[in-house]
């Protein structure tokens, strides 16, 4: 079974993204911010990371940049999900190491399409 990590400071959003990924047969773990997610990545392998951008402690940009430095995570898909919707935000996300950039709200059809694109 594929494993995913959902990173978001909102419990409601985390639970929603967990339910979407479980529908697609992922085993899912969660983290509230980039720092917590980074620690989990050091201890566990994940096949996908779904991460918010605006979070306390460590935001999604910094997390993506930091995680890409780990050999085991050089090619793992990182989908940054946010309410930010400018071209500058999109560029910053991709430059930080994100595989994809998605504007909230995410739904099942969008997530399925994204996963097909990164498979």
Short mmCIF file of C-alpha atoms in Angstrom, two decimals:
data_model
loop_
_atom_site.label_atom_id
_atom_site.label_comp_id
_atom_site.label_asym_id
_atom_site.label_seq_id
_atom_site.Cartn_x
_atom_site.Cartn_y
_atom_site.Cartn_z
CA UNK A 1 0.00 0.00 0.00
CA UNK A 2 1.31 3.47 -0.88
CA UNK A 3 1.97 5.86 1.98
CA UNK A 4 1.17 9.57 2.04
CA UNK A 5 1.89 12.41 4.42
CA UNK A 6 -0.65 15.23 4.73
CA UNK A 7 0.74 18.46 6.19
CA UNK A 8 -1.62 21.29 7.17
CA UNK A 9 -2.14 23.40 10.28
CA UNK A 10 -5.94 23.12 9.90
CA UNK A 11 -7.39 19.94 11.40
CA UNK A 12 -10.44 20.20 9.13
CA UNK A 13 -8.30 20.41 5.98
CA UNK A 14 -5.99 17.61 7.18
CA UNK A 15 -8.94 15.32 7.80
CA UNK A 16 -10.47 16.17 4.42
CA UNK A 17 -7.23 15.43 2.55
CA UNK A 18 -6.77 12.21 4.54
CA UNK A 19 -10.24 11.05 3.48
CA UNK A 20 -9.49 11.82 -0.19
CA UNK A 21 -6.23 9.87 -0.09
CA UNK A 22 -7.75 6.92 1.77
CA UNK A 23 -10.38 6.70 -0.97
CA UNK A 24 -7.44 6.22 -3.35
CA UNK A 25 -6.07 3.41 -1.13
CA UNK A 26 -3.25 5.35 0.53
CA UNK A 27 -2.11 4.72 4.08
CA UNK A 28 -1.99 8.26 5.46
CA UNK A 29 -0.17 10.03 8.28
CA UNK A 30 -0.43 13.70 9.20
CA UNK A 31 1.62 16.61 10.50
CA UNK A 32 0.60 20.12 11.60
CA UNK A 33 3.56 22.00 10.13
CA UNK A 34 6.69 21.60 8.04
CA UNK A 35 8.99 20.98 11.01
CA UNK A 36 6.85 18.10 12.28
CA UNK A 37 6.55 16.74 8.74
CA UNK A 38 10.31 16.87 8.24
CA UNK A 39 10.88 14.82 11.42
CA UNK A 40 8.32 12.24 10.24
CA UNK A 41 10.05 12.02 6.86
CA UNK A 42 13.36 11.27 8.57
CA UNK A 43 11.74 8.27 10.27
CA UNK A 44 9.29 7.00 7.63
CA UNK A 45 9.24 6.56 3.86
CA UNK A 46 6.36 8.24 2.01
CA UNK A 47 5.29 7.87 -1.61
CA UNK A 48 3.47 11.22 -1.69
CA UNK A 49 3.43 14.44 0.32
CA UNK A 50 0.42 16.77 0.24
CA UNK A 51 1.39 20.01 1.98
CA UNK A 52 -0.14 23.40 2.75
CA UNK A 53 2.02 26.48 2.20
CA UNK A 54 0.95 28.88 4.96
CA UNK A 55 1.70 27.19 8.29
CA UNK A 56 3.39 28.20 11.54
CA UNK A 57 6.87 26.97 12.54
CA UNK A 58 7.92 25.96 8.99
CA UNK A 59 5.90 26.81 5.89
CA UNK A 60 5.42 24.58 2.87
CA UNK A 61 8.07 26.33 0.77
CA UNK A 62 10.79 25.81 3.39
CA UNK A 63 9.65 22.24 4.03
CA UNK A 64 9.77 21.33 0.32
CA UNK A 65 13.20 22.90 -0.09
CA UNK A 66 14.54 21.07 2.99
CA UNK A 67 13.01 17.68 2.18
CA UNK A 68 14.40 17.74 -1.38
CA UNK A 69 17.91 17.69 0.12
CA UNK A 70 17.28 14.19 1.49
CA UNK A 71 18.30 11.46 -0.94
CA UNK A 72 15.17 9.38 -0.25
CA UNK A 73 12.94 12.35 -1.12
CA UNK A 74 14.59 13.71 -4.25
CA UNK A 75 11.85 12.28 -6.48
CA UNK A 76 8.86 11.81 -4.14
CA UNK A 77 5.92 13.87 -5.44
CA UNK A 78 5.23 16.93 -3.30
CA UNK A 79 1.93 18.66 -3.99
CA UNK A 80 1.72 22.11 -2.40
CA UNK A 81 -1.89 23.08 -1.73
CA UNK A 82 -2.79 26.68 -0.91
CA UNK A 83 -5.28 29.52 -1.09
CA UNK A 84 -2.57 31.64 -2.77
CA UNK A 85 -3.25 31.99 -6.48
CA UNK A 86 -0.67 34.23 -8.13
CA UNK A 87 1.86 33.28 -10.77
CA UNK A 88 4.57 34.36 -8.32
CA UNK A 89 3.27 31.86 -5.72
CA UNK A 90 3.23 29.10 -8.34
CA UNK A 91 6.82 29.85 -9.39
CA UNK A 92 8.00 30.01 -5.78
CA UNK A 93 6.36 26.64 -5.08
CA UNK A 94 8.01 24.95 -8.05
CA UNK A 95 11.39 26.54 -7.28
CA UNK A 96 11.15 25.27 -3.71
CA UNK A 97 10.91 21.70 -4.98
CA UNK A 98 7.17 21.10 -5.31
CA UNK A 99 6.10 18.72 -8.04
CA UNK A 100 2.69 20.38 -8.37
CA UNK A 101 0.90 23.48 -7.07
CA UNK A 102 -2.86 23.33 -6.41
CA UNK A 103 -5.20 26.10 -5.27
CA UNK A 104 -7.67 25.09 -2.54
CA UNK A 105 -10.21 23.68 -2.38
CA UNK A 106 -8.94 20.30 -3.53
CA UNK A 107 -11.51 17.70 -4.51
CA UNK A 108 -11.37 14.02 -5.42
CA UNK A 109 -11.30 14.59 -9.20
CA UNK A 110 -8.46 17.13 -8.96
CA UNK A 111 -6.42 14.92 -6.64
CA UNK A 112 -6.91 11.85 -8.83
CA UNK A 113 -5.78 13.83 -11.90
CA UNK A 114 -2.74 15.13 -10.03
CA UNK A 115 -1.74 11.65 -8.92
CA UNK A 116 -2.06 10.35 -12.47
CA UNK A 117 0.18 13.20 -13.63
CA UNK A 118 2.95 12.37 -11.15
CA UNK A 119 2.75 8.58 -11.50
#
